[in-house]
Short mmCIF file of C-alpha atoms and ligand atoms in Angstrom, two decimals:
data_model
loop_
_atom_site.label_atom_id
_atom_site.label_comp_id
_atom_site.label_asym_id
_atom_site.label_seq_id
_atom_site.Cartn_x
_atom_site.Cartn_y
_atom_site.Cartn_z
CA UNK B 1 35.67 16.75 -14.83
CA UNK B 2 36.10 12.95 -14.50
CA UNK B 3 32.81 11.78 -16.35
CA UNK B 4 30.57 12.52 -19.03
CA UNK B 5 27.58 12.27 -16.93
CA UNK B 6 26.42 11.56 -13.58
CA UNK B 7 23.34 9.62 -13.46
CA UNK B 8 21.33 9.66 -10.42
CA UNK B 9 19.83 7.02 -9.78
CA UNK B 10 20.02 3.32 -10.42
CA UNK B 11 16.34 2.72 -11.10
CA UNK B 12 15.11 1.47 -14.62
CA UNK B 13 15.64 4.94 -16.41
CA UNK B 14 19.10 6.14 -15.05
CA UNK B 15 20.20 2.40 -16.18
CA UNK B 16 19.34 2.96 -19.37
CA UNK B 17 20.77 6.14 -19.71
CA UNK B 18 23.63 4.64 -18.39
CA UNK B 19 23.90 2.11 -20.76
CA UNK B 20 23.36 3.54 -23.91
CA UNK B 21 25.58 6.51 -22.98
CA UNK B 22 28.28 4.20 -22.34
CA UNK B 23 27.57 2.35 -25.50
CA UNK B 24 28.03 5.52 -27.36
CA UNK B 25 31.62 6.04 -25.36
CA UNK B 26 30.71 8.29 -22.88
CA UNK B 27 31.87 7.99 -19.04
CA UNK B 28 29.22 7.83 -16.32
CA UNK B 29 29.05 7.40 -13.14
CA UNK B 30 25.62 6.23 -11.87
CA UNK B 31 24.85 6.92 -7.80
CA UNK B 32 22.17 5.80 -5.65
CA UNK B 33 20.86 6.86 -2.26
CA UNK B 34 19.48 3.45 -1.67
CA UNK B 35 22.12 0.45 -0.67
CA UNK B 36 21.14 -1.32 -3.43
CA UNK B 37 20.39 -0.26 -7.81
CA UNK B 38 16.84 -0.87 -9.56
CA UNK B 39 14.79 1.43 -7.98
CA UNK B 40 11.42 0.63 -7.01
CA UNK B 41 11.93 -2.37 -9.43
CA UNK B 42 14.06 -3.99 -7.27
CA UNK B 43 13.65 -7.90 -6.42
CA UNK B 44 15.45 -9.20 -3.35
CA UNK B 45 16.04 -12.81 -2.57
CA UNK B 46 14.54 -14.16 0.20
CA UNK B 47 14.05 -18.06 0.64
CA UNK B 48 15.08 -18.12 -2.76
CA UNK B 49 12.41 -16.06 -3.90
CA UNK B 50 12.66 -12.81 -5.54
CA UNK B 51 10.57 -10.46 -3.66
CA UNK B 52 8.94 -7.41 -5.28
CA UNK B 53 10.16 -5.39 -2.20
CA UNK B 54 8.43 -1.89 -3.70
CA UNK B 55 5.06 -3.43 -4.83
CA UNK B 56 4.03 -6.53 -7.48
CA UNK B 57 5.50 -5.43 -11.10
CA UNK B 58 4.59 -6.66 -13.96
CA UNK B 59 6.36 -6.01 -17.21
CA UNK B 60 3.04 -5.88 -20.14
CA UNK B 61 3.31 -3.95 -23.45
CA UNK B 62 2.16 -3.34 -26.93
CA UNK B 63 5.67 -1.69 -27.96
CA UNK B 64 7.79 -4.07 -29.77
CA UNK B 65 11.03 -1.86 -28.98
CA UNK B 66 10.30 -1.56 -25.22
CA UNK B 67 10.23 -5.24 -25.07
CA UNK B 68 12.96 -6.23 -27.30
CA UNK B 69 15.07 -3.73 -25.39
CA UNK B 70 14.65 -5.33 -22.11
CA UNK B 71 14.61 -8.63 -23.47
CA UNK B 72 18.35 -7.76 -24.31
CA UNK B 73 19.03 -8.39 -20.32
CA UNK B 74 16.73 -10.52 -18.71
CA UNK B 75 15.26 -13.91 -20.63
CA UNK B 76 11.11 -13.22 -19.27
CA UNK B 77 8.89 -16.12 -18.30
CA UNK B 78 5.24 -16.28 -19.42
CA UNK B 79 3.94 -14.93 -16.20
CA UNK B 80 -0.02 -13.36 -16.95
CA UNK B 81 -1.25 -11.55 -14.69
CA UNK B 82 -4.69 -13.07 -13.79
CA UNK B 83 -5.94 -11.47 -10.10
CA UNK B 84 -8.33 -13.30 -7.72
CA UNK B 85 -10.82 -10.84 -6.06
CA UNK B 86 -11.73 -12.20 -2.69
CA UNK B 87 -15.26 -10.87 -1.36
CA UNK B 88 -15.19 -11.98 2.13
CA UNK B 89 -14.09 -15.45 0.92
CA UNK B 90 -16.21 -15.90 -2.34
CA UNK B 91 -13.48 -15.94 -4.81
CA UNK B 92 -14.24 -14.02 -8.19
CA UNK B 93 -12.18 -13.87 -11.51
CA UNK B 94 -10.57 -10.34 -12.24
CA UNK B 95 -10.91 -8.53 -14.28
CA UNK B 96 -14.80 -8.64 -14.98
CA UNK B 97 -15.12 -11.42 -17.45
CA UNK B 98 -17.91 -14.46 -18.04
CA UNK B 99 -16.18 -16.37 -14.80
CA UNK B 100 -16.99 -13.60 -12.41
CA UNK B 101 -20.42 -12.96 -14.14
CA UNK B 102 -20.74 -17.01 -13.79
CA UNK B 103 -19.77 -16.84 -10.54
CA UNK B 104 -22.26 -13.93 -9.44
CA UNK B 105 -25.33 -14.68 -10.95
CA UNK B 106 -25.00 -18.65 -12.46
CA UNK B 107 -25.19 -17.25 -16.07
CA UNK B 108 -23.82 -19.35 -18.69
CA UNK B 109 -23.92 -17.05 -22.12
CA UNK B 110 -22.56 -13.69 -23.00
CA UNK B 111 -26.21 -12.87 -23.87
CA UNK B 112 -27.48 -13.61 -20.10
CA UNK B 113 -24.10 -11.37 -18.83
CA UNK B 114 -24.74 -8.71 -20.61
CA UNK B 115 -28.28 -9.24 -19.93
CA UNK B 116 -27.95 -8.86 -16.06
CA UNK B 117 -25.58 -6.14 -16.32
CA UNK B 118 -28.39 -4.26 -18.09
CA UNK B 119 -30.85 -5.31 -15.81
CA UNK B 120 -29.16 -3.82 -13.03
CA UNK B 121 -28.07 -0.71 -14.58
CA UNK B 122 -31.89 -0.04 -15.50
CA UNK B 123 -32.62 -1.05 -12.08
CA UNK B 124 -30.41 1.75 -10.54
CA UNK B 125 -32.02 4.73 -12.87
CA UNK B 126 -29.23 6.62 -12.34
CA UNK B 127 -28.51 8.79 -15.35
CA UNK B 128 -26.77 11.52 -14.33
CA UNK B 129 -24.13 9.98 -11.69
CA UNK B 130 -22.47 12.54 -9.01
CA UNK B 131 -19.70 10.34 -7.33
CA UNK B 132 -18.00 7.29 -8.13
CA UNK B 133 -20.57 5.18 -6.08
CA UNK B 134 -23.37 6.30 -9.02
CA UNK B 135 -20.69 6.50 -12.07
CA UNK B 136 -19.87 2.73 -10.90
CA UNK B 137 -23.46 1.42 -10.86
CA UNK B 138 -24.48 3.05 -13.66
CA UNK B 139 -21.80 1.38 -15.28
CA UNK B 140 -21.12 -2.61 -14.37
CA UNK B 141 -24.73 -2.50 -11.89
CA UNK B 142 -25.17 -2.82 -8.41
CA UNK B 143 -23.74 -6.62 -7.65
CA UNK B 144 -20.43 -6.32 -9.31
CA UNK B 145 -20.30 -2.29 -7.71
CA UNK B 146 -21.04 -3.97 -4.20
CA UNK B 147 -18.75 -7.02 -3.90
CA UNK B 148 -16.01 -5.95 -6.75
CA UNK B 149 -15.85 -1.90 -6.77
CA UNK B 150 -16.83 -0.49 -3.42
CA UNK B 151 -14.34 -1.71 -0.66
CA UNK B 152 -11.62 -1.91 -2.38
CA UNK B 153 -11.90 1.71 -4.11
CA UNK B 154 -13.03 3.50 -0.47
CA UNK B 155 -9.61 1.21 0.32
CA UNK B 156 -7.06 2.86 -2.34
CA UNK B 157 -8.84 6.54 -1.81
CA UNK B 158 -8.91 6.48 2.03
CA UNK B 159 -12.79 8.14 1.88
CA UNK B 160 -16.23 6.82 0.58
CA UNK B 161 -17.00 6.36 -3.03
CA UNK B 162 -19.89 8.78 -2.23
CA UNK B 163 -17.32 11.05 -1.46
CA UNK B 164 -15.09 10.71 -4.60
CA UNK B 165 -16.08 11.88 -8.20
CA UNK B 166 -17.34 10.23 -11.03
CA UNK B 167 -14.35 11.02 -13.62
CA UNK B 168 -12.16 8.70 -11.92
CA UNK B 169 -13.73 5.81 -13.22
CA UNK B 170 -14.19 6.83 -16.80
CA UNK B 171 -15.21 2.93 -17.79
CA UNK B 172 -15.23 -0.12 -16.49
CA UNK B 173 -14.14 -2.92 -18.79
CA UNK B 174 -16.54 -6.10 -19.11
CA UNK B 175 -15.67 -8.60 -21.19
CA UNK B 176 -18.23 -11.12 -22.07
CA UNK B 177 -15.84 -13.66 -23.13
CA UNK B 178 -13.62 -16.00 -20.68
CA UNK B 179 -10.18 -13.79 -20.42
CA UNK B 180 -8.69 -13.40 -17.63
CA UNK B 181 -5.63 -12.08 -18.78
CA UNK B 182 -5.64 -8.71 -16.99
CA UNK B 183 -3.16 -6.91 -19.40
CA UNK B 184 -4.07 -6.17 -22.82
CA UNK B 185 -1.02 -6.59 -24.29
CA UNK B 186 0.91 -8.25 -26.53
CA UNK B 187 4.03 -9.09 -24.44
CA UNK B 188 4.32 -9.60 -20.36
CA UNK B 189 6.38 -11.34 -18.23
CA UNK B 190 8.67 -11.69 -15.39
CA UNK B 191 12.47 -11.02 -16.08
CA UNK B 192 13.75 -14.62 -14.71
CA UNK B 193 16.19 -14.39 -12.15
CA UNK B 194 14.46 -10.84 -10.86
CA UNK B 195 14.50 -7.51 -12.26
CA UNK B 196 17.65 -6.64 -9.66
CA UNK B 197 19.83 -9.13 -12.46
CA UNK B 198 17.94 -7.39 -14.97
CA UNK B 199 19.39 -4.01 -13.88
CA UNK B 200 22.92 -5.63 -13.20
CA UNK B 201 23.06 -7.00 -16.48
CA UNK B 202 21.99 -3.12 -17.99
CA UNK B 203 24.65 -1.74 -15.78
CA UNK B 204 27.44 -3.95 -16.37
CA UNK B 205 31.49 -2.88 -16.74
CA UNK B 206 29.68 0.96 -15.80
CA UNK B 207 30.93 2.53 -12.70
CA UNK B 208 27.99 2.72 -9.82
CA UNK B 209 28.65 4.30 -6.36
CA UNK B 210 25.70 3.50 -3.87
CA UNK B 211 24.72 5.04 -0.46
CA UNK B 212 25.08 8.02 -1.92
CA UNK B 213 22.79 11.08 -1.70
CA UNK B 214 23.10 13.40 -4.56
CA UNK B 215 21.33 16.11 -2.56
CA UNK B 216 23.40 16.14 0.45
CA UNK B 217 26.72 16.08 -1.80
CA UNK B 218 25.81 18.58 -4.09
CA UNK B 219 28.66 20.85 -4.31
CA UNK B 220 31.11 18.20 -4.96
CA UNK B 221 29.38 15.97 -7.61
CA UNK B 222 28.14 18.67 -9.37
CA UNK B 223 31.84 19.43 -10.20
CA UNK B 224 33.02 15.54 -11.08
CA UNK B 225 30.84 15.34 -14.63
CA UNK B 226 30.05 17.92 -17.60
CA UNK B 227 26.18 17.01 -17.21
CA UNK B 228 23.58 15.47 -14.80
CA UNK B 229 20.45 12.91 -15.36
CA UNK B 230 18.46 13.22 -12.16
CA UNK B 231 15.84 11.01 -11.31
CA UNK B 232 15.20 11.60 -7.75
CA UNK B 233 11.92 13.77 -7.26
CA UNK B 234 11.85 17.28 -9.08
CA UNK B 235 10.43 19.26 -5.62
CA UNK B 236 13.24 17.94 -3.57
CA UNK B 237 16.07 19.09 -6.24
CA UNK B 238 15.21 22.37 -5.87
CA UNK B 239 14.67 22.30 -1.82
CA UNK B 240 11.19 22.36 -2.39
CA UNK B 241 10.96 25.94 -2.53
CA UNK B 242 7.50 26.50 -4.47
CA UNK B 243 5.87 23.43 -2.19
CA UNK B 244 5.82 19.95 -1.98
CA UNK B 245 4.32 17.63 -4.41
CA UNK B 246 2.41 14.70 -2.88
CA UNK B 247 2.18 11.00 -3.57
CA UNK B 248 -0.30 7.88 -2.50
CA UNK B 249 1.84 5.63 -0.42
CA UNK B 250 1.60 2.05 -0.04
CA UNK B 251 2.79 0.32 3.46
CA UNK B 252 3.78 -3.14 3.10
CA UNK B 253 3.85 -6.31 5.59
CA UNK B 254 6.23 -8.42 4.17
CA UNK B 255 5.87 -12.27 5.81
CA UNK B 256 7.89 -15.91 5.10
CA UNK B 257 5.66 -18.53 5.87
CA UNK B 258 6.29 -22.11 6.27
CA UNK B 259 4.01 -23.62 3.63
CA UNK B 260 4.67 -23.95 0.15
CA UNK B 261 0.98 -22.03 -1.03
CA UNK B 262 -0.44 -19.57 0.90
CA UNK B 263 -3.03 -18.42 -1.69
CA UNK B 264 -2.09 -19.99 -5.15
CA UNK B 265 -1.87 -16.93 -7.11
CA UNK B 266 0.41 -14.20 -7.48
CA UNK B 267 -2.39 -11.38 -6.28
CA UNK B 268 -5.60 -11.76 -4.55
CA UNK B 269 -7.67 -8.42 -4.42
CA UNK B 270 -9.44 -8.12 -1.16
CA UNK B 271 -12.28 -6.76 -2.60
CA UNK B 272 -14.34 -5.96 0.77
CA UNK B 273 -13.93 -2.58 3.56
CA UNK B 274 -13.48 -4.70 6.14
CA UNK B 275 -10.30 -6.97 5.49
CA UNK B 276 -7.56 -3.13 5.78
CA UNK B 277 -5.53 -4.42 3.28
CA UNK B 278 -5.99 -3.81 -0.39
CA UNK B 279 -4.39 -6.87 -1.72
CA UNK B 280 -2.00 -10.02 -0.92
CA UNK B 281 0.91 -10.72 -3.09
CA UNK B 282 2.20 -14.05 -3.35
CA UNK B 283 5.72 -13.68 -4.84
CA UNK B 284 6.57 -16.97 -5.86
CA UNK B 285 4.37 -17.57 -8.40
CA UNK B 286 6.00 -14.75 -10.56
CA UNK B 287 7.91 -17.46 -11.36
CA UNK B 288 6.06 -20.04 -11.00
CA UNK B 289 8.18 -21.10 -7.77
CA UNK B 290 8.10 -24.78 -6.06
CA UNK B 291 10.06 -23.77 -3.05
CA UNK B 292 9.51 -25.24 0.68
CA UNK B 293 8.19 -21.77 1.78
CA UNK B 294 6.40 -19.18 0.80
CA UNK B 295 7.05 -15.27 1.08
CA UNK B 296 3.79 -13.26 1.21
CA UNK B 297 3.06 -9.34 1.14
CA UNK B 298 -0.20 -7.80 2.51
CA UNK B 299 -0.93 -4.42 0.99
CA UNK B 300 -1.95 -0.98 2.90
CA UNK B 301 -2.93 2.29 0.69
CA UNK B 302 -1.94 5.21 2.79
CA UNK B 303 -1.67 8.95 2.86
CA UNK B 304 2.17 9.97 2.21
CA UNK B 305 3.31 12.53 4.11
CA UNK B 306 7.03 14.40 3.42
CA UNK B 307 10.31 11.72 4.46
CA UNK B 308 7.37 8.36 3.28
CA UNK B 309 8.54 6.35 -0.04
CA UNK B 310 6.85 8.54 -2.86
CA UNK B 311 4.89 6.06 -4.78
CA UNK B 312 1.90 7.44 -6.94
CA UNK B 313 1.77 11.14 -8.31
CA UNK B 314 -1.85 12.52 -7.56
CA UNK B 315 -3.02 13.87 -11.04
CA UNK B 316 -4.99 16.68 -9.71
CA UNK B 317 -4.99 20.65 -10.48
CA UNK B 318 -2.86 21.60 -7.27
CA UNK B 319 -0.25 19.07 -7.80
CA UNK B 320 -0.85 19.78 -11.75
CA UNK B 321 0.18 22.93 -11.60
CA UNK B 322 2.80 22.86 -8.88
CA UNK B 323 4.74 20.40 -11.38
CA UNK B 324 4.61 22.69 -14.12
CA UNK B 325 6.00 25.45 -11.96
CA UNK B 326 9.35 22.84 -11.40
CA UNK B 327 9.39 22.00 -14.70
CA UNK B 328 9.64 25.37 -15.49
CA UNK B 329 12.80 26.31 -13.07
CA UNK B 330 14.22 22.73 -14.36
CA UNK B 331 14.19 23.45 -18.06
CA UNK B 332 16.32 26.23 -17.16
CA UNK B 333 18.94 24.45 -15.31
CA UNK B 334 20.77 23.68 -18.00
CA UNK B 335 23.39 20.70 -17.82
CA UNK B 336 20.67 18.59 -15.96
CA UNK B 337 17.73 16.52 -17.43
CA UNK B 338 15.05 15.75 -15.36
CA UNK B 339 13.37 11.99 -16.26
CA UNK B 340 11.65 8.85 -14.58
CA UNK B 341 8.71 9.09 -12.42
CA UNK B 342 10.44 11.47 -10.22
CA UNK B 343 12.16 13.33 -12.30
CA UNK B 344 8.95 14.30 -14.39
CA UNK B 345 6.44 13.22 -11.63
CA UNK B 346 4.13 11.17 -13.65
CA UNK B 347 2.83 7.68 -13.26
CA UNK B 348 4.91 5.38 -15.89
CA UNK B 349 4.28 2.05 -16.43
CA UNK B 350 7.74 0.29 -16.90
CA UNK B 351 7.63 0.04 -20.59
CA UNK B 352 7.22 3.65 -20.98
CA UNK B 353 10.06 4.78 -18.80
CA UNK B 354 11.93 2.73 -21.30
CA UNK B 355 10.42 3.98 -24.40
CA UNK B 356 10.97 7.76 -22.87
CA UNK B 357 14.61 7.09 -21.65
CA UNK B 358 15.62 5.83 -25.16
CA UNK B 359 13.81 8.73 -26.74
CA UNK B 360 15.86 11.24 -24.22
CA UNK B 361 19.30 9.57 -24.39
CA UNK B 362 18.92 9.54 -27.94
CA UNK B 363 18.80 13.35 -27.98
CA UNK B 364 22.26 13.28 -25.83
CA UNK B 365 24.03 10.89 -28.22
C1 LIG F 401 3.41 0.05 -6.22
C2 LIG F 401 3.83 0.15 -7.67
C3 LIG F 401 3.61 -0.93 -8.53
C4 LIG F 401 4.00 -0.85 -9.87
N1 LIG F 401 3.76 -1.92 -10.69
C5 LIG F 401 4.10 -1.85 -12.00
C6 LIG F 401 3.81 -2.92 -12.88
O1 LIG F 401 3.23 -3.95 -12.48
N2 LIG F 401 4.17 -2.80 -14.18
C7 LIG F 401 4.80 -1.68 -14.67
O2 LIG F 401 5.11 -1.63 -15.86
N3 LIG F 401 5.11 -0.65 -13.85
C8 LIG F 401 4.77 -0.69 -12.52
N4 LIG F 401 5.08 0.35 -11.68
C9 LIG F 401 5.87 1.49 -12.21
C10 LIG F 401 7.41 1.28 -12.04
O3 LIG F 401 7.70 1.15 -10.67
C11 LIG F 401 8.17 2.49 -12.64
O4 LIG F 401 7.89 2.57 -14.01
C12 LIG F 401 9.69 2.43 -12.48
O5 LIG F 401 10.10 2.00 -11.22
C13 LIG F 401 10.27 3.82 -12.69
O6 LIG F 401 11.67 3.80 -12.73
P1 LIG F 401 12.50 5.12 -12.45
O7 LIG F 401 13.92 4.81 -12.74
O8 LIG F 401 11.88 6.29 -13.12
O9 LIG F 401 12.28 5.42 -10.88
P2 LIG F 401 12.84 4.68 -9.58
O10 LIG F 401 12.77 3.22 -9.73
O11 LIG F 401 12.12 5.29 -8.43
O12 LIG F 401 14.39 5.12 -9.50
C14 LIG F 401 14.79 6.35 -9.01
C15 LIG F 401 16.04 6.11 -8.17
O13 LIG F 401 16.60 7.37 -7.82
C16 LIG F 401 17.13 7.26 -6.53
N5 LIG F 401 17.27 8.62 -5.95
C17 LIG F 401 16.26 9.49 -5.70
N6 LIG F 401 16.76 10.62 -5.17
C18 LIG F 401 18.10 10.45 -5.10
C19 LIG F 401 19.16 11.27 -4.62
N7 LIG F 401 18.95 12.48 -4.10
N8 LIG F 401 20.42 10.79 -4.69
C20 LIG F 401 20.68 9.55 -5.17
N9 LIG F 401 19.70 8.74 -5.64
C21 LIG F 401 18.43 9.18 -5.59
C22 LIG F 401 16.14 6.39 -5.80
O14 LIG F 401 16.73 5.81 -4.65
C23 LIG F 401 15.75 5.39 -6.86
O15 LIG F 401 16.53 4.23 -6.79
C24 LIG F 401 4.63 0.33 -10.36
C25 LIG F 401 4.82 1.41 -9.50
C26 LIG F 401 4.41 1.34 -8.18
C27 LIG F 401 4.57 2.55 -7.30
#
């Protein structure tokens, strides 16, 4: 055995791992599949911009340890995340606050908002809503459901809201106040420099191998360390044998343009069924960026099918239960530990893949 551990996986949580198992004087080697480490985090510099090349992230959380953790790496600007929806080009404040109500209807005072809101709601009669089309208007009314809700949902979900059920939208925050910070939380930012540096900076003086498929080598690096964190996806570790787990997939069109502002913001929601793609990311403004050109990436939601990039668990019974199966054959192999959104197939947020990785190395050390 020549290591500790062998972490697969450069992404947030095998970094972690990696660090604080080295911190406690452990040897680990860390291997990646992709040609580069961070994960779906990763930034890549293009124009001298860092570009989200796996979707927009935003680092936002209430958890003083999660941020001082990561703060440890990266210095983070005070990026807020404040989206633009774009209703076939009348341009509304996200999420719902008194600028889009301002916007929609020329009210001035919370009172008159809320007022509307009701108005429509009372309007609709609906009081026992069967899809998401009736849960949404019986919720935020029929203007905000029309211009705000509708396309872009029928967008993400790839069918009608008529055709999707209530329960996914449980609520729909309204504020009746002018915030258009779209994060409730206490810290967010943008690691400066990218999150790529942030993840060099967790992984520095550790040994990292990438191009390297822990699946295809098996045999051989099962043998090189006394125990295993894998963070790849939990189906394909054990040849999915009890079925596949699915994702939602997200294509990208990743374009430099010649201009210094394409949009001027970071995201614009296009909130209409037309326009195919869900949203346009701007990356330089991240960081505030003055550059010559601009790098811009439109959007597409779209089915995954096996071989895609898995990006979002679906949180339904099939896929529920099918988890729970894998999680059952991987609690009983052993000298590996399952973690990350992979690993444990669950949606986290990037301040809770650090909160869980601490809490799991913690039971190693
Ligand atoms: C589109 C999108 C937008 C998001 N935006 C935000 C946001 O704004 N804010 C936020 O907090 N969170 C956001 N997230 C969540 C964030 O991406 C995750 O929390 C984070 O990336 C999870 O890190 P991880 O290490 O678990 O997984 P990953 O980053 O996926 O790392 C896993 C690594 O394992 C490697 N690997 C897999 N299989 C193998 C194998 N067989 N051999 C070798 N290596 C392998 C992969 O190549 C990958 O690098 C977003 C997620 C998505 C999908």
């Amino acid at each position: 055995m020549n290591y500790d551990y062998l972490i697969v996986g450069a992404g947030l949580y095998g970094a972690i791992f990696a660090r604080e198992l080295t911190d406690a004087g452990k040897k680990v080697l860390v291997i990646d599949k992709r040609d580069h480490v961070a994960g779906n985090i990763y930034t890549e510099d293009v124009e001298g911009i860092n570009v989200h090349k796996y979707g927009a992230h935003i680092f936002h959380t209430n958890d003083k340890k999660a941020w001082e953790y990561v703060t440890r790496f990266a210095a983070f600007n005070r990026y807020t995340n404040s989206p633009v929806a774009n209703y076939k080009g009348e341009l509304y404040s996200l999420p719902f606050n008194m600028y889009t109500f301002n916007k929609m209807w020329g009210v001035v005072t919370p009172e008159e908002a809320a007022a509307k809101i009701e108005e429509q709601r009372q309007a609709a009669g609906i009081t026992e809503p069967k899809n998401l089309e009736e849960q949404a208007i019986s919720l935020v009314g029929t203007d905000i459901y029309e211009k705000l809700i509708k396309g872009y949902t029928q967008k993400q979900w790839g069918r009608p809201c008529t055709e999707l059920p209530s329960f996914i939208i449980k609520r729909l925050p309204v504020r009746l106040t002018f915030d258009n910070n779209y994060f409730n939380a206490l810290y967010q930012g943008i690691p400066m420099g990218g999150y790529t540096k942030m993840i060099e900076n967790m992984l520095e003086g550790i040994e990292v191998k990438l191009g390297v498929d822990y699946l295809e080598n098996r045999e051989e690096l099962s043998k090189i360390a006394g125990k295993i964190v894998y963070t790849g996806p939990i189906d394909a570790y054990f040849d999915y044998k009890l079925g596949t787990l699915e994702y939602r997939s997200v294509r990208f069109e990743t374009e430099i343009l010649d201009k210094p502002n394409f949009q001027g913001n970071a995201v614009v929601n296009y909130t209409d069924s037309e326009t195919p793609y869900t949203r346009i990311i701007e990356h330089k403004f991240f960081e505030f960026g003055t550059q010559d050109k601009t790098v811009i990436s439109r959007e597409y939601s779209s089915e995954w099918k096996k071989g895609d990039e898995p990006y979002y668990p679906v949180n339904d019974d099939k896929n529920g239960k099918l988890y729970q199966e894998y999680k059952q054959l991987a609690d009983n192999e052993g000298n590996v530990i399952f973690g990350g959104r992979l690993g444990e197939y669950k949606y986290y947020d990037m301040d809770a893949v650090v909160i869980r990785a601490l809490e799991m190395v913690a039971k190693e050390i």
